[in-house]
């Protein structure tokens, strides 16, 4: 038994290693009625995330496993799916070579960078509206990861998966195909810092990673592909195509990251029985930057915008702009921190000619190992 | 790794401590048709509670966390809410001083004593009907605890919380405000014995704690405030006010505890769509006493009564009397015990002129660490 | 802390022992349209099972506990019950003598052998269609186990339980009564090998176990007794009677096991509100054999057949035949293995004169400790 970013147990005769971690995020949200009336539309305390994790090896140092359980209403996507989805990760890996691994089971797809970056490693209170709208999230399937090069690493990440998201009742033959490439032209980040936000590793030389993703999801039965309420009409489905471009840059406490997203679907507004469903067809951009001071306080800014196609706006999709100012204090890197942010949001719909703007304030404590 | 009322792990460099505990309660219930026909209306084996707990500190000895998960149908309040509420506690604390602590997240509100006393520390098989009807239960929010004095401790416990209970989908601006005071005029109980029932610590001198609670819950969307099925009509809510007085006394194996409860709501019977909802407006009293013999066998008695206002009786609320005789055998204090009790129940409604009486027998094994 | 088929913790002063284990099964299933059109009707990646287990003793070496939690959609029987049933085992035992134990709580009933054999100890990817149709599964109640004899052990296993399965909302007075006997005329199996499939213990002398089960389930409110969607009509229930005969034989790598099942119910097709319910009244047989080579590769075969009574066929029950060829590679006995099987299925209904045949291919990785 020892401790190192989690509680470790080892039993060498069968190459058994396990690491146990937990974390929770306790949040307060205050949303105003609009930008003139600043009284509360919503005042809400929320345990946003509560997670338990196990990972390690068993039988052979090349045989990997990773388990993650989640227990809050938000964690379980309960309000979007009406299903209590506790299981996040349940995946087995096999290290083929030092640079190639295959994974089998349920885990995150190699989608947009902010999604693959743990919710516990964000520099703002939560991910952007672009991620919420376009993310490929988690899915059940097989993945292949390959890295080439040491000085200027290039990654290829491929996945074949159900395309129905985690633990959906999948009864069709339509799968989902995902490819992601990453290029790090200035070398690897310290401590795998391309997958946490904020320059907590304090890069002494500039570091950059550029990524691109393509996903084709055949016959998916949820409006977001892997997310949203499953359609109840038997045989109702849509093919989705989603593109992402993303980049992250870090140097001496400064960090900048950006994403572009694009989703296409044929006929994105349709009826599921008596209920109208809208697939978000359109584009999104998000960009954010932060600077980490020596006292581990980091101010940050973010701008995000969603562009919904006219077709989707005729359904329930809207255009959205979000401007955010954030402040984080890191006590033990990302595992113990306090974060707060203030956002100005504009929702508009050019088809229905509607408009709403409001402020959202959030305060969050994160604690874990 | 060591054991002391749970399995402990420590890692000093980051002040990490954790304690793991579990417990389960396996119960058999036999309810008669009425007091003349003693044949079974219900014969039921039930895993009433099954809990896993983690608590400790991380990063700073003043930074506390507490996590509790529950897995049975009753634990999750499933039949009352149709939502699988696994998460019980997920709360972060900060010890401001030796006598003051703030908590943030989801945990029990400082309500009536019997509710705050763990279900694993009761001297009868379960809590009273007064607790079931009036308890403030758990909620998400912020709490402040302050103690004054050593010889005659006085506690102030304050909470601001959603008022919608654990993990409800909260979308409004109405919060809940709770205040509790406690006075221990004869000094502190051994082993914090004011928060377990039965004089297992065997107080050599008389000990007494007196408590009072006030709660104002604004715009709650569940009939019990933090409990009950959430209303489906958007915007439907009620303001509730709840009062409690409670006391516990222990001396040389004898223990006595009592509670008075009072709830007020404007217009307590109303329609939620096609469904009639009743808020229990009225009062309740419960009193119980036990004597712990040297062989750790404790006989006990309880009397509880609910007084529903005429308004609530016109809905689905009833008056109720319950007389209970209990017997417990403690093997390892409250963590390993066998408990049994026999109750005589009378339900009556003076508005509808209905009456029913019946017997309930219960047998329970509790096991845990 | 030590490792031996799980992570063990001990604390002797209170005779506390606990063992922690986990396991998951990640599966891919390909089902053809029929036997002529081999294109995919279903192509599905699935985390079939993900389990956490704790078992041990506390306070007295005779006082046992066992807890098992499950987290996948299939594990929770979600699609059959619409209830997230995480809790599998929560049971307390008391070792009366070296050969007699009583259990109290929720766990598997002493039903057919393949059901009581862990899903992690099967020689094919999953249990047979006979088990799926007739199994008594888990239930809440009390059980008594007694063994007589050492050289030719004879087991008696009795249970009284709710008869409504795990964590169902049980409100009636009808219980379920189960009796199982087992006889091992050639002596005990190595490593309790009568409860895992495949001769992984490599019996040097022939070993045989013969079992018989009778279950009478009074007033059950689910079509399979302990399984299926609970009826919504108050007071609607059926009495079920189920019989099993089973046997397992092992010798020098060869293993053979078989089961016969028979269920009887009065009036097995009926209305629950607007929904027709069918209780499977009829019989089933399954037989399978495998041979374990020295390299721990085991080919196996299985034949299973369901005979539905005419009454049940008039509802939604069908006759079914299934022929399966399987191949397993065991790395660390049953805890780390790869399994694959190919089945040919025929469904027919002589009342409705329908027929369908198709192929199913499955590939599964199991990993655990």
PDB file of N, CA and C in Angstrom, chain A residues 109 132-137 139 161-165 172 174-179 213-229 231 236-244 262-270 277-282 312:
ATOM      1  N   UNK A 109     -14.699   8.496 -26.010  1.00  0.00           N
ATOM      2  CA  UNK A 109     -14.213   8.428 -27.377  1.00  0.00           C
ATOM      3  C   UNK A 109     -13.108   9.469 -27.557  1.00  0.00           C
ATOM      4  N   UNK A 132     -20.632  20.995 -24.651  1.00  0.00           N
ATOM      5  CA  UNK A 132     -21.950  20.463 -24.258  1.00  0.00           C
ATOM      6  C   UNK A 132     -22.794  20.131 -25.481  1.00  0.00           C
ATOM      7  N   UNK A 133     -22.632  20.886 -26.548  1.00  0.00           N
ATOM      8  CA  UNK A 133     -23.480  20.711 -27.729  1.00  0.00           C
ATOM      9  C   UNK A 133     -22.949  19.649 -28.686  1.00  0.00           C
ATOM     10  N   UNK A 134     -21.634  19.561 -28.822  1.00  0.00           N
ATOM     11  CA  UNK A 134     -21.066  18.723 -29.885  1.00  0.00           C
ATOM     12  C   UNK A 134     -20.325  17.478 -29.408  1.00  0.00           C
ATOM     13  N   UNK A 135     -20.016  17.372 -28.118  1.00  0.00           N
ATOM     14  CA  UNK A 135     -19.117  16.309 -27.661  1.00  0.00           C
ATOM     15  C   UNK A 135     -19.570  14.921 -28.071  1.00  0.00           C
ATOM     16  N   UNK A 136     -18.603  14.068 -28.336  1.00  0.00           N
ATOM     17  CA  UNK A 136     -18.885  12.662 -28.643  1.00  0.00           C
ATOM     18  C   UNK A 136     -19.029  11.834 -27.368  1.00  0.00           C
ATOM     19  N   UNK A 137     -18.600  12.383 -26.246  1.00  0.00           N
ATOM     20  CA  UNK A 137     -18.777  11.759 -24.936  1.00  0.00           C
ATOM     21  C   UNK A 137     -18.188  10.350 -24.874  1.00  0.00           C
ATOM     22  N   UNK A 139     -18.623   6.036 -25.021  1.00  0.00           N
ATOM     23  CA  UNK A 139     -19.342   5.054 -25.823  1.00  0.00           C
ATOM     24  C   UNK A 139     -18.754   3.675 -25.531  1.00  0.00           C
ATOM     25  N   UNK A 161     -17.506   1.995 -32.330  1.00  0.00           N
ATOM     26  CA  UNK A 161     -18.321   1.897 -31.121  1.00  0.00           C
ATOM     27  C   UNK A 161     -19.797   1.868 -31.490  1.00  0.00           C
ATOM     28  N   UNK A 162     -20.641   1.618 -30.497  1.00  0.00           N
ATOM     29  CA  UNK A 162     -22.074   1.521 -30.762  1.00  0.00           C
ATOM     30  C   UNK A 162     -22.661   2.807 -31.335  1.00  0.00           C
ATOM     31  N   UNK A 163     -22.168   3.938 -30.827  1.00  0.00           N
ATOM     32  CA  UNK A 163     -22.730   5.207 -31.252  1.00  0.00           C
ATOM     33  C   UNK A 163     -23.971   5.609 -30.493  1.00  0.00           C
ATOM     34  N   UNK A 164     -24.315   4.845 -29.469  1.00  0.00           N
ATOM     35  CA  UNK A 164     -25.513   5.160 -28.686  1.00  0.00           C
ATOM     36  C   UNK A 164     -25.161   5.678 -27.291  1.00  0.00           C
ATOM     37  N   UNK A 165     -23.870   5.851 -27.020  1.00  0.00           N
ATOM     38  CA  UNK A 165     -23.474   6.385 -25.723  1.00  0.00           C
ATOM     39  C   UNK A 165     -23.424   5.318 -24.654  1.00  0.00           C
ATOM     40  N   UNK A 172     -29.588  -2.020 -32.667  1.00  0.00           N
ATOM     41  CA  UNK A 172     -29.505  -1.940 -34.117  1.00  0.00           C
ATOM     42  C   UNK A 172     -28.107  -2.300 -34.600  1.00  0.00           C
ATOM     43  N   UNK A 174     -26.196  -0.148 -36.507  1.00  0.00           N
ATOM     44  CA  UNK A 174     -25.449   1.038 -36.915  1.00  0.00           C
ATOM     45  C   UNK A 174     -24.363   1.363 -35.908  1.00  0.00           C
ATOM     46  N   UNK A 175     -23.137   1.419 -36.359  1.00  0.00           N
ATOM     47  CA  UNK A 175     -22.029   1.703 -35.455  1.00  0.00           C
ATOM     48  C   UNK A 175     -21.535   3.137 -35.652  1.00  0.00           C
ATOM     49  N   UNK A 176     -20.568   3.506 -34.858  1.00  0.00           N
ATOM     50  CA  UNK A 176     -19.990   4.845 -34.904  1.00  0.00           C
ATOM     51  C   UNK A 176     -18.496   4.722 -35.123  1.00  0.00           C
ATOM     52  N   UNK A 177     -17.949   5.556 -36.011  1.00  0.00           N
ATOM     53  CA  UNK A 177     -16.535   5.484 -36.387  1.00  0.00           C
ATOM     54  C   UNK A 177     -15.870   6.809 -36.071  1.00  0.00           C
ATOM     55  N   UNK A 178     -14.804   6.768 -35.279  1.00  0.00           N
ATOM     56  CA  UNK A 178     -14.147   7.995 -34.839  1.00  0.00           C
ATOM     57  C   UNK A 178     -12.666   7.930 -35.145  1.00  0.00           C
ATOM     58  N   UNK A 179     -12.123   9.019 -35.657  1.00  0.00           N
ATOM     59  CA  UNK A 179     -10.675   9.122 -35.837  1.00  0.00           C
ATOM     60  C   UNK A 179     -10.200  10.451 -35.293  1.00  0.00           C
ATOM     61  N   UNK A 213     -10.584  15.829 -35.358  1.00  0.00           N
ATOM     62  CA  UNK A 213     -11.438  14.663 -35.121  1.00  0.00           C
ATOM     63  C   UNK A 213     -12.478  14.568 -36.210  1.00  0.00           C
ATOM     64  N   UNK A 214     -12.749  13.344 -36.668  1.00  0.00           N
ATOM     65  CA  UNK A 214     -13.928  13.122 -37.497  1.00  0.00           C
ATOM     66  C   UNK A 214     -14.706  11.947 -36.940  1.00  0.00           C
ATOM     67  N   UNK A 215     -16.001  12.115 -36.839  1.00  0.00           N
ATOM     68  CA  UNK A 215     -16.872  11.037 -36.367  1.00  0.00           C
ATOM     69  C   UNK A 215     -18.065  10.891 -37.291  1.00  0.00           C
ATOM     70  N   UNK A 216     -18.319   9.640 -37.708  1.00  0.00           N
ATOM     71  CA  UNK A 216     -19.545   9.321 -38.459  1.00  0.00           C
ATOM     72  C   UNK A 216     -20.330   8.332 -37.614  1.00  0.00           C
ATOM     73  N   UNK A 217     -21.501   8.742 -37.183  1.00  0.00           N
ATOM     74  CA  UNK A 217     -22.319   7.911 -36.301  1.00  0.00           C
ATOM     75  C   UNK A 217     -23.545   7.451 -37.066  1.00  0.00           C
ATOM     76  N   UNK A 218     -23.587   6.137 -37.378  1.00  0.00           N
ATOM     77  CA  UNK A 218     -24.659   5.570 -38.196  1.00  0.00           C
ATOM     78  C   UNK A 218     -25.837   5.184 -37.319  1.00  0.00           C
ATOM     79  N   UNK A 219     -27.023   5.517 -37.770  1.00  0.00           N
ATOM     80  CA  UNK A 219     -28.266   5.055 -37.137  1.00  0.00           C
ATOM     81  C   UNK A 219     -28.267   5.298 -35.636  1.00  0.00           C
ATOM     82  N   UNK A 220     -27.939   6.490 -35.211  1.00  0.00           N
ATOM     83  CA  UNK A 220     -27.972   6.746 -33.783  1.00  0.00           C
ATOM     84  C   UNK A 220     -29.399   7.100 -33.363  1.00  0.00           C
ATOM     85  N   UNK A 221     -29.741   6.725 -32.144  1.00  0.00           N
ATOM     86  CA  UNK A 221     -31.117   6.884 -31.666  1.00  0.00           C
ATOM     87  C   UNK A 221     -31.219   7.937 -30.563  1.00  0.00           C
ATOM     88  N   UNK A 222     -30.214   8.820 -30.489  1.00  0.00           N
ATOM     89  CA  UNK A 222     -30.258   9.918 -29.526  1.00  0.00           C
ATOM     90  C   UNK A 222     -29.856  11.191 -30.268  1.00  0.00           C
ATOM     91  N   UNK A 223     -30.448  12.328 -29.925  1.00  0.00           N
ATOM     92  CA  UNK A 223     -30.214  13.545 -30.712  1.00  0.00           C
ATOM     93  C   UNK A 223     -28.753  13.978 -30.739  1.00  0.00           C
ATOM     94  N   UNK A 224     -28.000  13.705 -29.675  1.00  0.00           N
ATOM     95  CA  UNK A 224     -26.593  14.079 -29.680  1.00  0.00           C
ATOM     96  C   UNK A 224     -25.696  12.911 -30.028  1.00  0.00           C
ATOM     97  N   UNK A 225     -26.257  11.853 -30.598  1.00  0.00           N
ATOM     98  CA  UNK A 225     -25.461  10.675 -30.928  1.00  0.00           C
ATOM     99  C   UNK A 225     -25.291   9.836 -29.681  1.00  0.00           C
ATOM    100  N   UNK A 226     -24.263  10.173 -28.889  1.00  0.00           N
ATOM    101  CA  UNK A 226     -24.027   9.450 -27.645  1.00  0.00           C
ATOM    102  C   UNK A 226     -24.786  10.080 -26.480  1.00  0.00           C
ATOM    103  N   UNK A 227     -25.470  11.197 -26.699  1.00  0.00           N
ATOM    104  CA  UNK A 227     -26.144  11.894 -25.606  1.00  0.00           C
ATOM    105  C   UNK A 227     -27.575  12.258 -25.980  1.00  0.00           C
ATOM    106  N   UNK A 228     -28.383  12.537 -24.973  1.00  0.00           N
ATOM    107  CA  UNK A 228     -29.768  12.928 -25.181  1.00  0.00           C
ATOM    108  C   UNK A 228     -30.711  11.773 -24.899  1.00  0.00           C
ATOM    109  N   UNK A 229     -31.988  12.073 -24.858  1.00  0.00           N
ATOM    110  CA  UNK A 229     -32.991  11.058 -24.568  1.00  0.00           C
ATOM    111  C   UNK A 229     -33.165  10.145 -25.774  1.00  0.00           C
ATOM    112  N   UNK A 231     -34.742   7.877 -28.566  1.00  0.00           N
ATOM    113  CA  UNK A 231     -36.055   7.942 -29.227  1.00  0.00           C
ATOM    114  C   UNK A 231     -36.873   6.722 -28.828  1.00  0.00           C
ATOM    115  N   UNK A 236     -36.622   4.572 -35.479  1.00  0.00           N
ATOM    116  CA  UNK A 236     -36.286   5.973 -35.730  1.00  0.00           C
ATOM    117  C   UNK A 236     -34.807   6.190 -35.418  1.00  0.00           C
ATOM    118  N   UNK A 237     -34.056   6.765 -36.355  1.00  0.00           N
ATOM    119  CA  UNK A 237     -32.645   7.051 -36.109  1.00  0.00           C
ATOM    120  C   UNK A 237     -32.166   8.095 -37.101  1.00  0.00           C
ATOM    121  N   UNK A 238     -30.968   8.588 -36.902  1.00  0.00           N
ATOM    122  CA  UNK A 238     -30.329   9.560 -37.782  1.00  0.00           C
ATOM    123  C   UNK A 238     -28.861   9.202 -37.928  1.00  0.00           C
ATOM    124  N   UNK A 239     -28.289   9.534 -39.076  1.00  0.00           N
ATOM    125  CA  UNK A 239     -26.839   9.496 -39.233  1.00  0.00           C
ATOM    126  C   UNK A 239     -26.302  10.877 -38.899  1.00  0.00           C
ATOM    127  N   UNK A 240     -25.255  10.946 -38.080  1.00  0.00           N
ATOM    128  CA  UNK A 240     -24.631  12.224 -37.725  1.00  0.00           C
ATOM    129  C   UNK A 240     -23.184  12.223 -38.206  1.00  0.00           C
ATOM    130  N   UNK A 241     -22.720  13.398 -38.610  1.00  0.00           N
ATOM    131  CA  UNK A 241     -21.293  13.562 -38.890  1.00  0.00           C
ATOM    132  C   UNK A 241     -20.797  14.753 -38.089  1.00  0.00           C
ATOM    133  N   UNK A 242     -19.709  14.562 -37.353  1.00  0.00           N
ATOM    134  CA  UNK A 242     -19.194  15.622 -36.498  1.00  0.00           C
ATOM    135  C   UNK A 242     -17.704  15.794 -36.740  1.00  0.00           C
ATOM    136  N   UNK A 243     -17.272  17.037 -36.865  1.00  0.00           N
ATOM    137  CA  UNK A 243     -15.866  17.422 -37.052  1.00  0.00           C
ATOM    138  C   UNK A 243     -15.401  18.280 -35.900  1.00  0.00           C
ATOM    139  N   UNK A 244     -14.176  18.110 -35.476  1.00  0.00           N
ATOM    140  CA  UNK A 244     -13.572  19.048 -34.525  1.00  0.00           C
ATOM    141  C   UNK A 244     -12.160  19.411 -34.972  1.00  0.00           C
ATOM    142  N   UNK A 262     -18.306  21.108 -35.713  1.00  0.00           N
ATOM    143  CA  UNK A 262     -19.259  21.172 -36.828  1.00  0.00           C
ATOM    144  C   UNK A 262     -20.031  19.860 -36.870  1.00  0.00           C
ATOM    145  N   UNK A 263     -21.349  19.965 -36.839  1.00  0.00           N
ATOM    146  CA  UNK A 263     -22.165  18.747 -36.923  1.00  0.00           C
ATOM    147  C   UNK A 263     -23.150  18.852 -38.076  1.00  0.00           C
ATOM    148  N   UNK A 264     -23.271  17.743 -38.800  1.00  0.00           N
ATOM    149  CA  UNK A 264     -24.197  17.670 -39.904  1.00  0.00           C
ATOM    150  C   UNK A 264     -25.155  16.512 -39.683  1.00  0.00           C
ATOM    151  N   UNK A 265     -26.421  16.737 -39.978  1.00  0.00           N
ATOM    152  CA  UNK A 265     -27.413  15.659 -39.980  1.00  0.00           C
ATOM    153  C   UNK A 265     -28.442  15.994 -41.048  1.00  0.00           C
ATOM    154  N   UNK A 266     -28.926  14.987 -41.719  1.00  0.00           N
ATOM    155  CA  UNK A 266     -29.997  15.177 -42.690  1.00  0.00           C
ATOM    156  C   UNK A 266     -31.297  15.328 -41.912  1.00  0.00           C
ATOM    157  N   UNK A 267     -32.107  16.336 -42.245  1.00  0.00           N
ATOM    158  CA  UNK A 267     -33.454  16.466 -41.674  1.00  0.00           C
ATOM    159  C   UNK A 267     -33.397  16.486 -40.133  1.00  0.00           C
ATOM    160  N   UNK A 268     -32.804  17.539 -39.532  1.00  0.00           N
ATOM    161  CA  UNK A 268     -32.471  17.510 -38.098  1.00  0.00           C
ATOM    162  C   UNK A 268     -33.647  17.772 -37.154  1.00  0.00           C
ATOM    163  N   UNK A 269     -34.808  18.146 -37.682  1.00  0.00           N
ATOM    164  CA  UNK A 269     -35.964  18.361 -36.807  1.00  0.00           C
ATOM    165  C   UNK A 269     -37.062  17.403 -37.248  1.00  0.00           C
ATOM    166  N   UNK A 270     -37.547  16.557 -36.328  1.00  0.00           N
ATOM    167  CA  UNK A 270     -38.491  15.502 -36.721  1.00  0.00           C
ATOM    168  C   UNK A 270     -39.287  15.068 -35.501  1.00  0.00           C
ATOM    169  N   UNK A 277     -38.204  16.464 -31.906  1.00  0.00           N
ATOM    170  CA  UNK A 277     -36.797  16.311 -31.548  1.00  0.00           C
ATOM    171  C   UNK A 277     -35.967  17.191 -32.467  1.00  0.00           C
ATOM    172  N   UNK A 278     -34.964  17.860 -31.919  1.00  0.00           N
ATOM    173  CA  UNK A 278     -34.052  18.664 -32.717  1.00  0.00           C
ATOM    174  C   UNK A 278     -32.627  18.167 -32.551  1.00  0.00           C
ATOM    175  N   UNK A 279     -31.993  17.794 -33.642  1.00  0.00           N
ATOM    176  CA  UNK A 279     -30.551  17.558 -33.644  1.00  0.00           C
ATOM    177  C   UNK A 279     -29.886  18.901 -33.905  1.00  0.00           C
ATOM    178  N   UNK A 280     -28.858  19.236 -33.113  1.00  0.00           N
ATOM    179  CA  UNK A 280     -28.169  20.502 -33.333  1.00  0.00           C
ATOM    180  C   UNK A 280     -27.274  20.361 -34.556  1.00  0.00           C
ATOM    181  N   UNK A 281     -27.715  20.936 -35.661  1.00  0.00           N
ATOM    182  CA  UNK A 281     -26.916  20.986 -36.879  1.00  0.00           C
ATOM    183  C   UNK A 281     -26.308  22.376 -36.926  1.00  0.00           C
ATOM    184  N   UNK A 282     -25.012  22.456 -37.021  1.00  0.00           N
ATOM    185  CA  UNK A 282     -24.411  23.783 -37.040  1.00  0.00           C
ATOM    186  C   UNK A 282     -22.971  23.735 -36.617  1.00  0.00           C
ATOM    187  N   UNK A 312     -32.181  23.749 -37.797  1.00  0.00           N
ATOM    188  CA  UNK A 312     -32.237  23.414 -36.375  1.00  0.00           C
ATOM    189  C   UNK A 312     -32.907  24.517 -35.571  1.00  0.00           C
TER     190      UNK A 312
END
